[in-house]
GROMACS .gro file of C-alpha atoms in nm:
model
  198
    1UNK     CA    1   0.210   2.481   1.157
    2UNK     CA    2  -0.154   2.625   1.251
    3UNK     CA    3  -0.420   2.426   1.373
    4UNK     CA    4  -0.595   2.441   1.064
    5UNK     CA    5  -0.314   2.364   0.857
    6UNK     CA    6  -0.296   2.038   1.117
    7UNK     CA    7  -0.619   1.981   1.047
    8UNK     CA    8  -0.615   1.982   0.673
    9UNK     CA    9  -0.308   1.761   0.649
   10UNK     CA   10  -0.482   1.502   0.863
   11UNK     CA   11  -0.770   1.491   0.679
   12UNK     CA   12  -0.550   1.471   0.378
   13UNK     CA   13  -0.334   1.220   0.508
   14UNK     CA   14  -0.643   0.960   0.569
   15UNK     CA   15  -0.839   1.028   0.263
   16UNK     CA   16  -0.475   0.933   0.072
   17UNK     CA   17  -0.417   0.634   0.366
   18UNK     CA   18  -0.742   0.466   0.356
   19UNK     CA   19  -0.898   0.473  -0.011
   20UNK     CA   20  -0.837   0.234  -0.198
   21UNK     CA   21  -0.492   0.136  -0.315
   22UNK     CA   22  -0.213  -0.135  -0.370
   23UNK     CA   23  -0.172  -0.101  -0.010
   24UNK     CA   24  -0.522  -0.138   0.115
   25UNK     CA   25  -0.652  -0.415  -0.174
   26UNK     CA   26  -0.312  -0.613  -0.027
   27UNK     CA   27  -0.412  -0.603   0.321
   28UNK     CA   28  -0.789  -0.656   0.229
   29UNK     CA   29  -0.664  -0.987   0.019
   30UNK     CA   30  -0.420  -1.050   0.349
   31UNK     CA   31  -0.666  -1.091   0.559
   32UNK     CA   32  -0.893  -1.260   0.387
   33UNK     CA   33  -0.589  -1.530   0.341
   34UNK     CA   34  -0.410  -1.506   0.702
   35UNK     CA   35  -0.574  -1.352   0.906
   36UNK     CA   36  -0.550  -0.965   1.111
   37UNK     CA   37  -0.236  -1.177   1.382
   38UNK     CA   38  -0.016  -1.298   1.075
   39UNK     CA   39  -0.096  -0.939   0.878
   40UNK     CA   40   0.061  -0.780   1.138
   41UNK     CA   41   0.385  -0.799   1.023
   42UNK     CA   42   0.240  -0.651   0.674
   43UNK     CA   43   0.059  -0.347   0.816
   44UNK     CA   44   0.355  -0.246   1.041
   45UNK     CA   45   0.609  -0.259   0.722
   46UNK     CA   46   0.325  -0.031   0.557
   47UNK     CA   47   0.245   0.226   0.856
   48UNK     CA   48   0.628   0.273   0.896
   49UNK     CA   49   0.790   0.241   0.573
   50UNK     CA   50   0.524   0.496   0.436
   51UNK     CA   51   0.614   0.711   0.730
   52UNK     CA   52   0.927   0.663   0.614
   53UNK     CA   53   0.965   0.710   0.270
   54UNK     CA   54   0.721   1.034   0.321
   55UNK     CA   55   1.026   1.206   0.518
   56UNK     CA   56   1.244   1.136   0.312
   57UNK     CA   57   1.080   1.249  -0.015
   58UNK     CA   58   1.050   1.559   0.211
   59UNK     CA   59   1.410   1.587   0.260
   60UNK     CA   60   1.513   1.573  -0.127
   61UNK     CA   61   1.486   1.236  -0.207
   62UNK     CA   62   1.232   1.346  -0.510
   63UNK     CA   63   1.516   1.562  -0.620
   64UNK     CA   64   1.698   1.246  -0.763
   65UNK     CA   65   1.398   1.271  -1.073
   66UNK     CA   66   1.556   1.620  -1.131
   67UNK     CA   67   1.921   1.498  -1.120
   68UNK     CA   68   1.856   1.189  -1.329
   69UNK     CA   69   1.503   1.158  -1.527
   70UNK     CA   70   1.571   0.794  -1.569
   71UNK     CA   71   1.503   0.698  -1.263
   72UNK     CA   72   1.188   0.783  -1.302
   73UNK     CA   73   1.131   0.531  -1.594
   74UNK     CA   74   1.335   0.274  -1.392
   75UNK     CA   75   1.092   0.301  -1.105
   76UNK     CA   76   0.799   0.293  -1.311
   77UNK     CA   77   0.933  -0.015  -1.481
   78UNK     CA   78   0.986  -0.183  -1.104
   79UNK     CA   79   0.671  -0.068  -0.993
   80UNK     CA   80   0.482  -0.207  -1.261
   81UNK     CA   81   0.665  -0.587  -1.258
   82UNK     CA   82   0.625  -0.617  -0.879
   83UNK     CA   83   0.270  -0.508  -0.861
   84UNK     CA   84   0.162  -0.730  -1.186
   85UNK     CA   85   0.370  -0.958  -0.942
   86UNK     CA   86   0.174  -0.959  -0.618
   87UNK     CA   87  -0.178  -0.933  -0.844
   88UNK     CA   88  -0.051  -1.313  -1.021
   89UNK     CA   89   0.001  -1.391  -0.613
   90UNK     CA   90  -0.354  -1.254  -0.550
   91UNK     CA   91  -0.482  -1.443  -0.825
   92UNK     CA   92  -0.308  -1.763  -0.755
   93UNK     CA   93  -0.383  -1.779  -0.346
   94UNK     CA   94  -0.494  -2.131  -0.211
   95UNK     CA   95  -0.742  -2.156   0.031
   96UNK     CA   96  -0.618  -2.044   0.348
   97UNK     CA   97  -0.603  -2.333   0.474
   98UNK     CA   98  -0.404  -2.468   0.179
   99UNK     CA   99  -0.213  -2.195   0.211
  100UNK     CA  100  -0.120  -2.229   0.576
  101UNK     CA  101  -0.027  -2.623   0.444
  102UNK     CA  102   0.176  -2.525   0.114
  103UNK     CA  103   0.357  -2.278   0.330
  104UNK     CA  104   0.193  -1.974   0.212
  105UNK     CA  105   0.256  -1.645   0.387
  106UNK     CA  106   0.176  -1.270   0.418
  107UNK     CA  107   0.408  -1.000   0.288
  108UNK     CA  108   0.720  -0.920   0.600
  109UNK     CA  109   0.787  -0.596   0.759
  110UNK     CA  110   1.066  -0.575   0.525
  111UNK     CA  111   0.884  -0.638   0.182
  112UNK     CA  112   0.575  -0.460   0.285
  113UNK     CA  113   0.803  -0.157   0.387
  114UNK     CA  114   1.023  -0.205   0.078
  115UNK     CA  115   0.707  -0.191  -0.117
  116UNK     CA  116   0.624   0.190  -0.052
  117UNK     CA  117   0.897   0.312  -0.318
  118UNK     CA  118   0.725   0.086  -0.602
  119UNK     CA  119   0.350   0.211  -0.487
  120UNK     CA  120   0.268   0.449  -0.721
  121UNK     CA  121   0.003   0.585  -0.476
  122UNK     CA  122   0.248   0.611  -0.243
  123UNK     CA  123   0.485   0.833  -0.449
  124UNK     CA  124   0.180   1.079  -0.557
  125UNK     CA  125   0.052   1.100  -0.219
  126UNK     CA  126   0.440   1.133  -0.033
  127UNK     CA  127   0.518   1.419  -0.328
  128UNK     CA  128   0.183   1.611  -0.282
  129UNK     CA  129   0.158   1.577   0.089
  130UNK     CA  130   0.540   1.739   0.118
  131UNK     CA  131   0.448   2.009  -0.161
  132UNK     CA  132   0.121   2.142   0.023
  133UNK     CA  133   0.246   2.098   0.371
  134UNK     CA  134   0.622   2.095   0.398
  135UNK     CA  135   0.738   2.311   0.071
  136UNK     CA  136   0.998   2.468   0.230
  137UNK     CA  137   1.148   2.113   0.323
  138UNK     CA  138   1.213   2.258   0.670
  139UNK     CA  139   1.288   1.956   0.955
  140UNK     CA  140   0.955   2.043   1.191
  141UNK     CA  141   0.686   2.081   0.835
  142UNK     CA  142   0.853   1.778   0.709
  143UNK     CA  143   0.808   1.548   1.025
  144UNK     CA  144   0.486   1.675   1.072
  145UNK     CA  145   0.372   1.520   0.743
  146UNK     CA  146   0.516   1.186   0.827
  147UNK     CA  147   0.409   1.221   1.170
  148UNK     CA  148   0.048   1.280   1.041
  149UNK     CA  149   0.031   0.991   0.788
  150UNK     CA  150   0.217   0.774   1.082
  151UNK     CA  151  -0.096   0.820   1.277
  152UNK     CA  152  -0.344   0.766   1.012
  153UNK     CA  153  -0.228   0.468   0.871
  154UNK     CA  154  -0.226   0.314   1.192
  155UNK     CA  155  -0.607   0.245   1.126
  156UNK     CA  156  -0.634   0.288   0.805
  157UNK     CA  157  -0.464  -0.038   0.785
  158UNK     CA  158  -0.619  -0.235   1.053
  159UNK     CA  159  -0.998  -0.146   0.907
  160UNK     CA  160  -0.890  -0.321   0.611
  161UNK     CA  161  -0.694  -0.607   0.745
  162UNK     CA  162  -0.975  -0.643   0.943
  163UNK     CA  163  -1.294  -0.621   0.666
  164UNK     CA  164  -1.074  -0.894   0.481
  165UNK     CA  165  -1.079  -1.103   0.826
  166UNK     CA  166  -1.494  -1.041   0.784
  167UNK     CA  167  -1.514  -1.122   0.430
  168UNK     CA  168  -1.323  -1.520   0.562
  169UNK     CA  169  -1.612  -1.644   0.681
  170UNK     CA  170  -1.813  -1.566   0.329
  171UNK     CA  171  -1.518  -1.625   0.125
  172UNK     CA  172  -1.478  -2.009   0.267
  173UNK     CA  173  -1.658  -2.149  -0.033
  174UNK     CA  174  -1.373  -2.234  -0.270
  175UNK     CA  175  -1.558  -2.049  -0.589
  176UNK     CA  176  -1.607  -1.748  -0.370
  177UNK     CA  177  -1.261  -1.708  -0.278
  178UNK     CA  178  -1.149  -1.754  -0.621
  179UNK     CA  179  -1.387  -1.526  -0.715
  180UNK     CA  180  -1.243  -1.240  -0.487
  181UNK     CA  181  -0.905  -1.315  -0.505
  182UNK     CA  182  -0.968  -1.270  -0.897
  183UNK     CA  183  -1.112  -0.947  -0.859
  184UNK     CA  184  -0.861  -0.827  -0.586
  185UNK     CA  185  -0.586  -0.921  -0.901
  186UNK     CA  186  -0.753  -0.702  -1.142
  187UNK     CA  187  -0.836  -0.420  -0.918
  188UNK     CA  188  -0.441  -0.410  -0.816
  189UNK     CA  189  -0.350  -0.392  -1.166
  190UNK     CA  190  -0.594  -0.135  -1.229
  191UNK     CA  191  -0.425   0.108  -0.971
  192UNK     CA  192  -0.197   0.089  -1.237
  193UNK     CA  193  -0.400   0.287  -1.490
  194UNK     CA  194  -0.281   0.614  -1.413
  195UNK     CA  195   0.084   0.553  -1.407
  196UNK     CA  196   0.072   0.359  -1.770
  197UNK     CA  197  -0.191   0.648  -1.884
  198UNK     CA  198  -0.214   0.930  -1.662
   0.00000   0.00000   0.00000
């Protein structure tokens, strides 16, 4: 792949990694809540399973809307519950230290991971990234895309994790936190907007 190519999939790669998302309103709301040490299990299960699940749309795994266009309903369907979900979590977050008390916790590496193939971000930006960059599906284009979004994530999702950590301080007066928590709710529901009307 030349440089520039490189270059244009990187830039790519964080533009789609570190606007906002379901991934990055999550960890902002995460942070806010636990804290960057107990998110770390969250942003791991996002920088990986991304990297991840961006290989393997690049190996064919896309192909399966082809074979059988119901899946694609079926995921939309999933992807819609879980994220309206996590918002009603959002929403419904105590205090963190309520939460820390009632037991509360951050997504795992396993759910955060396991998350990716119910982003609908995710699935636009895996499918476009593997179109420009790796349309020949070839092993070396392929893990360079996942290679590339491996790297960007990496702080992609500690900036946020960490502006949510920030935002604590603010956020300690009950209302406040509420307030955000509210909004963080609504704006991970409206990610949904363009796979309900796109």
């Amino acid at each position: 792949m030349p440089a520039d190519t490189i270059l244009a999939l990187l830039i790519f790669a964080f533009v789609a990694s570190a606007t906002p998302g379901p991934n990055n309103v999550m960890l902002l709301s995460s942070g806010v809540n636990f804290g960057v040490a107990r998110t770390v299990p969250h942003m791991a299960g996002v920088t990986l399973g991304f990297a991840l699940m961006i290989a393997l749309v690049g190996f064919g795994v896309a192909g399966l809307f082809t074979a059988w266009p119901e899946a694609r309903l079926v995921l939309t369907v999933i992807s819609v519950g879980y994220l309206l979900w996590l918002a009603w979590k959002i929403a419904t977050a105590a205090p963190p230290s309520d939460s820390v008390k009632a037991g509360a916790r951050p997504l795992t590496f396993l759910q955060a991971a396991g998350f990716q193939w119910v982003n609908p971000k995710g699935w636009t930006a895996a499918l476009t990234a593997n179109a420009l960059y790796a349309p020949g599906a070839d092993l070396p284009s392929v893990l360079m895309v996942a290679g590339a979004f491996l790297v960007v994530s990496v702080p992609s999702v500690l900036i946020w994790t960490v502006m949510g950590r920030g935002l604590r301080r603010f956020l300690a007066d009950r209302r406040r936190l509420r307030i955000f928590n509210t909004v963080m709710a609504v704006t991970l529901v409206a990610t949904l907007y363009p796979v309900l009307f796109g």
